[in-house]
Amino acid sequence: MYKLLALDLDGTLLNKENKISPQNISAIKQVIDGNGIVVLCSARPVNAMAAVICNTELEHLIRYFISFNGAWIYDCIEKKDLRFIPLSGHDVQVITPLLTGRKFPHHFFTRDKIISSSKDINYYTKYESELFDMEILISEPVNISQRDDIVKVSIVGSTDFIASVADKIDQKFHQQYSLSKTSNHYYEIMSHGISKGRGLHYLCQYLNINAESVVSMGDQENDISMFQFSEVGVAMGNASDFVKSCADRVSLDNNQHGVAFTINQLWP
């Protein structure tokens, strides 16, 4: 019997209205009622993850969040960090001039704020600010580069722009930082060694659960590391062909209660 289910949020647990369907809620309760642990794993910050289950039946049932793609692991019951790994001040000093010099649209995340070095806020930054209910702080690049609380940097733009930028950033930074495409419009830079898979591994060690007891579900490239760690990695029906090729099985899409579909298969 599987002991832990790790769920991505956007495009996986959440439907196109950014809601959790009653079918998915019922299925998750089935796992928890059977003494399973359900963990939410997302590129979102903790507060934005908590908002997803606020005022639902899951609010007091899900204890652990793997946030910022694994950089922040949080215990909601004890209200404490299990792990928090921001970018170093040196990292921010290296990354900031590269992005501003090449005029790549981008923003920075702390635990509770989005920081922009431009007063001309782009659409994708505004979207995340509204979606996550996070304030946008405008700051000069020189001031940003002196901060020690930046967790990740998001480069934003159109699908074609992100595809072209990803190759350039990969070539320059893949040995120094963790790089992650979290959707067609967001490409993220974090401290070296950060991934959802490593975050999940860390949490499982903390909980004394082995990988053979873990199922993970996701729809984006940043979820593949979870698939690689887990006994069963499940790609959503709305995932790309590449993500599906990295999974052990494929579920229905996020608008067809794909989470519930898989739970009903694996937790009979």
C-alpha positions as a printed Julia matrix, in Angstrom:
268×3 Matrix{Float64}:
   0.0    0.0     0.0
   1.27   3.46   -0.86
   1.83   5.77    2.1
   2.32   9.21    0.55
   0.73  11.07   -2.37
   2.53  14.16   -3.66
   0.35  16.5    -5.72
   1.28  19.4    -7.91
  -1.3   22.21   -7.83
  -1.67  24.21  -11.06
  -2.72  21.99  -13.93
  -2.98  18.96  -11.63
  -5.08  19.28   -8.49
  -6.59  22.59   -9.65
  -8.96  22.82  -12.61
  -9.08  25.69  -15.11
 -10.99  27.81  -12.57
  -8.13  27.28  -10.07
 -10.47  25.25   -7.87
 -10.33  21.74   -6.4
 -13.27  19.69   -7.6
 -15.5   17.89   -5.1
 -14.42  14.62   -6.73
 -10.75  15.35   -6.05
 -11.48  16.42   -2.48
 -13.41  13.23   -1.8
 -10.64  11.07   -3.24
  -7.93  12.84   -1.21
  -9.97  12.3     1.95
 -10.08   8.61    1.04
  -6.26   8.51    1.03
  -6.02  10.36    4.35
  -8.75   8.24    5.95
  -6.61   5.22    5.08
  -3.7    6.74    7.04
  -1.99   8.04    3.92
  -0.21  11.39    3.81
  -1.04  13.91    1.09
   1.59  16.55    0.34
   1.13  19.58   -1.89
   4.11  20.4    -4.12
   4.19  23.64   -6.06
   6.21  26.51   -7.47
   3.88  28.74   -5.44
   4.88  30.28   -2.1
   3.42  28.74    1.06
   0.7   31.36    1.63
  -0.58  30.91   -1.93
  -0.63  27.14   -1.45
  -2.54  27.46    1.81
  -5.1   29.7     0.09
  -5.95  26.88   -2.32
  -7.28  24.63    0.44
  -8.57  27.38    2.73
 -12.28  26.92    3.55
 -12.33  23.44    2.04
 -12.52  20.07    3.78
  -8.78  19.7     3.16
  -7.75  22.78    5.15
  -6.95  20.88    8.34
  -6.1   17.55    6.72
  -3.02  18.45    4.68
  -0.02  19.16    6.89
   3.03  19.48    4.63
   3.75  21.85    1.75
   6.71  21.64   -0.61
   6.85  25.2    -1.87
   8.98  27.14   -4.38
   9.8   23.9    -6.22
  11.42  22.42   -3.12
  13.24  25.44   -1.71
  10.73  25.82    1.13
   9.24  22.86    3.02
   6.66  23.84    5.6
   4.74  22.11    8.4
   1.29  23.73    8.62
   0.42  22.13   11.96
   3.59  23.14   13.8
   3.77  26.33   11.71
   7.47  25.93   11.13
   9.97  25.53    8.32
  11.42  22.09    7.79
  13.74  23.54    5.16
  14.24  26.96    3.6
  16.98  27.6     1.05
  17.05  31.08   -0.54
  19.52  32.24   -3.15
  22.71  33.59   -1.6
  23.49  37.28   -1.8
  26.28  36.44   -4.23
  23.85  34.52   -6.46
  21.5   37.49   -6.63
  24.41  39.81   -7.43
  25.38  37.57  -10.36
  21.88  37.0   -11.73
  20.42  40.51  -11.46
  22.75  42.37  -13.89
  22.46  39.55  -16.42
  18.68  39.84  -16.56
  18.52  43.64  -16.48
  21.34  43.95  -19.02
  19.63  41.63  -21.49
  16.24  43.17  -20.7
  14.66  39.83  -19.87
  11.3   40.51  -18.17
  11.55  39.04  -14.7
  10.63  39.31  -11.04
  11.94  38.03   -7.73
  10.21  36.17   -4.91
  10.73  36.43   -1.18
   8.55  34.42    1.2
   5.73  36.98    1.0
   6.5   39.52   -1.75
   7.15  39.79   -5.46
   9.91  42.27   -6.29
  10.28  43.98   -9.65
  13.23  46.07  -10.78
  11.02  47.87  -13.3
   8.13  50.24  -12.7
   6.62  48.99  -15.95
   5.07  45.82  -14.53
   4.5   43.18  -17.2
   1.35  41.11  -17.58
   2.84  37.87  -16.23
   4.14  39.51  -13.08
   0.74  41.09  -12.47
  -0.92  37.74  -13.06
   1.17  35.97  -10.43
   0.7   38.85   -8.0
  -3.07  38.55   -8.31
  -3.14  34.76   -8.36
  -0.93  34.47   -5.27
  -2.34  37.58   -3.55
   1.18  38.98   -3.16
   2.24  42.6    -3.07
   4.59  43.82   -5.8
   7.51  45.81   -4.41
   9.42  48.06   -6.82
  13.13  48.18   -6.09
  16.28  49.3    -7.92
  18.5   46.45   -9.19
  21.36  47.61   -6.94
  19.11  47.26   -3.89
  17.76  43.89   -4.99
  21.29  42.56   -5.41
  21.98  43.32   -1.74
  19.06  41.28   -0.39
  19.51  37.9     1.28
  15.87  36.76    1.23
  15.34  36.12   -2.49
  14.14  32.54   -2.95
  13.78  32.43   -6.71
  13.84  34.52   -9.86
  11.12  34.12  -12.5
  11.82  35.04  -16.1
   8.49  35.66  -17.8
   7.08  36.06  -21.28
   5.43  34.4   -24.26
   5.81  30.72  -25.01
   8.34  31.4   -27.78
  10.3   33.83  -25.63
  10.57  31.4   -22.71
  11.64  28.6   -25.05
  14.45  30.75  -26.45
  15.54  32.09  -23.07
  15.58  28.65  -21.46
  18.32  27.43  -23.8
  20.47  30.51  -23.16
  20.1   30.34  -19.39
  20.65  26.57  -19.37
  23.94  26.98  -21.22
  25.22  29.69  -18.87
  23.89  28.64  -15.48
  23.04  24.91  -15.38
  26.1   24.07  -13.26
  25.59  26.86  -10.71
  21.81  26.99  -10.21
  18.64  24.93  -10.36
  16.67  25.9   -13.45
  13.04  25.02  -13.95
  10.34  25.67  -16.53
   7.15  25.8   -14.47
   4.81  26.66  -17.36
   5.0   27.99  -20.9
   5.34  31.52  -19.5
   7.64  31.11  -16.48
  11.25  29.98  -16.24
  12.79  29.99  -12.78
  16.25  30.21  -11.25
  16.88  28.88   -7.73
  19.76  27.73   -5.57
  21.73  24.76   -6.87
  20.21  21.41   -5.97
  16.62  22.62   -5.6
  13.87  20.56   -7.21
  10.5   19.15   -6.27
  12.01  15.67   -6.33
  14.76  16.56   -3.87
  12.26  18.38   -1.69
  10.06  15.28   -1.7
  13.07  13.1    -0.88
  13.95  15.37    2.06
  10.41  15.27    3.43
  10.18  11.49    3.06
  13.43  11.1     5.01
  11.98  13.37    7.69
   8.82  11.23    7.81
  10.73   7.92    7.53
   8.91   6.96    4.35
  10.77   5.21    1.54
  10.4    6.02   -2.15
   8.69   2.69   -2.83
   5.68   3.99   -0.87
   5.32   7.26   -2.79
   3.06   8.29   -5.67
   3.46  11.7    -7.32
   1.32  13.55   -9.84
   2.07  16.57  -12.04
   1.79  18.15  -15.45
   4.93  20.25  -16.04
   8.64  19.69  -16.53
   9.35  20.74  -12.94
   7.32  17.7   -11.81
   9.57  15.18  -13.55
  12.02  15.1   -10.64
   9.12  13.93   -8.44
   8.36  11.13  -10.92
  12.01  10.07  -10.82
  11.99   9.81   -7.02
   8.58   8.17   -6.6
   7.64   4.53   -7.06
   4.83   5.71   -9.34
   4.97   9.0   -11.23
   1.69  10.04  -12.85
   1.44  12.65  -15.6
  -1.84  14.45  -16.08
  -3.73  14.07  -19.33
  -3.08  17.77  -20.02
   0.7   17.35  -19.7
   2.97  17.62  -22.72
   4.04  14.48  -24.57
   7.53  14.92  -23.11
   6.28  15.02  -19.52
   4.07  12.02  -20.2
   7.06  10.11  -21.56
   8.84  10.62  -18.22
   5.95   9.22  -16.15
   4.98   5.66  -15.24
   1.35   6.23  -16.13
  -0.97   8.93  -17.45
  -4.21  10.07  -15.82
  -7.16  12.11  -17.07
  -6.67  15.85  -17.37
  -7.13  18.38  -14.58
 -10.62  19.32  -15.74
 -11.71  15.67  -15.64
 -10.73  15.07  -11.99
  -7.51  13.31  -12.97
  -6.31  13.21   -9.35
  -9.43  11.35   -8.25
  -9.14   9.0   -11.23
  -5.62   7.94  -10.22
  -6.44   7.68   -6.52
  -9.35   5.38   -7.31
  -6.95   3.18   -9.3
  -4.14   3.04   -6.75
  -6.09   3.3    -3.47
  -9.0    0.86   -4.05
